[in-house]
Amino acid sequence: MRSSFSAQELAGYGKLLKRMRGDVRLNATHISLFTALFVYWRRNGFASPFAVTRRELMAFSKIASIATYHKCIRELDAFGYIRYQPSYHPKLGSQVYWPAGWEVAG
């Protein structure tokens, strides 16, 4: 498990956010959820994959609707911003993977 975040990774994250800003398929809810995912990734020592729960992500990103949460996380996966592997188990967290090479996203 890593404990530091490199300047290259921070720059890559910024580039992903810039790419998201220009992506007309996304709205503020996608960005909020993506930010929550980033925070949980950091809290998990920058390991990929990392476990998340719907309840925690919804609370952090201020998403009130379960349907909206599922729509946004599926779309972030479909659009290539993350890889999402749901667990379908009430006690186990789903797994989120950052896409390969995300830290140098252009």
Short mmCIF file of C-alpha atoms in Angstrom, two decimals:
data_model
loop_
_atom_site.label_atom_id
_atom_site.label_comp_id
_atom_site.label_asym_id
_atom_site.label_seq_id
_atom_site.Cartn_x
_atom_site.Cartn_y
_atom_site.Cartn_z
CA MET A 1 0.00 0.00 0.00
CA ARG A 2 1.42 3.35 -1.04
CA SER A 3 1.39 6.29 1.28
CA SER A 4 2.37 9.22 -0.93
CA PHE A 5 0.92 10.98 -3.91
CA SER A 6 3.35 12.09 -6.59
CA ALA A 7 3.28 15.37 -8.46
CA GLN A 8 2.81 13.38 -11.68
CA GLU A 9 -0.31 11.72 -10.27
CA LEU A 10 -1.68 15.04 -9.06
CA ALA A 11 -1.12 16.50 -12.53
CA GLY A 12 -2.81 13.46 -14.08
CA TYR A 13 -5.80 13.86 -11.79
CA GLY A 14 -6.04 17.51 -12.81
CA LYS A 15 -5.96 16.48 -16.47
CA LEU A 16 -8.77 13.99 -15.86
CA LEU A 17 -10.86 16.74 -14.28
CA LYS A 18 -10.14 18.99 -17.24
CA ARG A 19 -11.20 16.19 -19.60
CA MET A 20 -14.37 15.73 -17.55
CA ARG A 21 -15.15 19.44 -17.79
CA GLY A 22 -15.21 19.15 -21.58
CA ASP A 23 -17.22 15.93 -21.62
CA VAL A 24 -20.81 16.92 -22.47
CA ARG A 25 -22.11 13.56 -21.19
CA LEU A 26 -21.21 14.48 -17.60
CA ASN A 27 -22.91 16.75 -15.12
CA ALA A 28 -22.07 18.06 -11.65
CA THR A 29 -23.24 14.81 -10.03
CA HIS A 30 -20.65 12.81 -11.99
CA ILE A 31 -17.91 15.23 -10.92
CA SER A 32 -19.02 15.09 -7.30
CA LEU A 33 -19.03 11.29 -7.31
CA PHE A 34 -15.64 11.17 -9.05
CA THR A 35 -14.24 13.50 -6.39
CA ALA A 36 -15.65 11.24 -3.66
CA LEU A 37 -13.97 8.27 -5.36
CA PHE A 38 -10.67 10.15 -5.41
CA VAL A 39 -10.94 10.92 -1.69
CA TYR A 40 -11.68 7.26 -0.87
CA TRP A 41 -8.79 6.14 -3.08
CA ARG A 42 -6.50 8.48 -1.12
CA ARG A 43 -7.89 7.22 2.20
CA ASN A 44 -7.13 3.65 1.08
CA GLY A 45 -3.46 4.44 0.57
CA PHE A 46 -3.72 4.98 -3.20
CA ALA A 47 -4.25 1.26 -3.78
CA SER A 48 -6.10 0.12 -6.88
CA PRO A 49 -8.53 -1.49 -6.63
CA PHE A 50 -10.06 -0.04 -3.50
CA ALA A 51 -13.33 -0.85 -1.75
CA VAL A 52 -16.25 1.57 -1.62
CA THR A 53 -19.79 1.45 -0.34
CA ARG A 54 -22.76 3.12 -1.93
CA ARG A 55 -23.86 4.66 1.35
CA GLU A 56 -20.51 6.35 1.99
CA LEU A 57 -20.11 7.62 -1.56
CA MET A 58 -23.67 8.95 -1.67
CA ALA A 59 -23.16 10.80 1.61
CA PHE A 60 -19.84 12.30 0.55
CA SER A 61 -21.01 13.35 -2.91
CA LYS A 62 -24.43 14.57 -1.67
CA ILE A 63 -26.36 12.23 -3.98
CA ALA A 64 -29.81 11.63 -2.50
CA SER A 65 -31.18 9.10 -4.97
CA ILE A 66 -29.94 5.50 -5.20
CA ALA A 67 -30.98 5.45 -8.86
CA THR A 68 -28.91 8.57 -9.57
CA TYR A 69 -25.89 7.07 -7.79
CA HIS A 70 -26.10 3.85 -9.81
CA LYS A 71 -26.59 5.74 -13.07
CA CYS A 72 -23.57 7.98 -12.42
CA ILE A 73 -21.19 5.25 -11.27
CA ARG A 74 -22.16 3.05 -14.24
CA GLU A 75 -21.61 5.98 -16.60
CA LEU A 76 -18.22 6.84 -15.08
CA ASP A 77 -17.30 3.22 -15.77
CA ALA A 78 -18.76 3.18 -19.30
CA PHE A 79 -17.04 6.47 -20.19
CA GLY A 80 -13.64 5.14 -19.05
CA TYR A 81 -13.04 7.32 -15.99
CA ILE A 82 -13.04 4.32 -13.61
CA ARG A 83 -13.57 0.59 -13.70
CA TYR A 84 -16.36 -0.38 -11.33
CA GLN A 85 -16.93 -3.90 -10.08
CA PRO A 86 -20.08 -4.10 -7.92
CA SER A 87 -20.09 -6.69 -5.16
CA TYR A 88 -23.87 -7.16 -4.78
CA HIS A 89 -23.17 -8.08 -1.16
CA PRO A 90 -24.59 -5.85 1.59
CA LYS A 91 -21.50 -6.16 3.81
CA LEU A 92 -18.71 -6.12 1.22
CA GLY A 93 -17.67 -3.01 -0.64
CA SER A 94 -17.63 -2.80 -4.39
CA GLN A 95 -14.24 -2.48 -6.07
CA VAL A 96 -13.11 0.58 -8.01
CA TYR A 97 -10.06 0.58 -10.28
CA TRP A 98 -8.42 3.65 -11.78
CA PRO A 99 -7.90 3.14 -15.50
CA ALA A 100 -4.40 2.14 -16.58
CA GLY A 101 -2.25 5.20 -17.21
CA TRP A 102 -4.73 7.60 -15.60
CA GLU A 103 -1.94 9.53 -13.95
CA VAL A 104 -0.71 10.68 -17.35
CA ALA A 105 -4.15 11.19 -18.89
CA GLY A 106 -4.10 13.75 -21.63
#
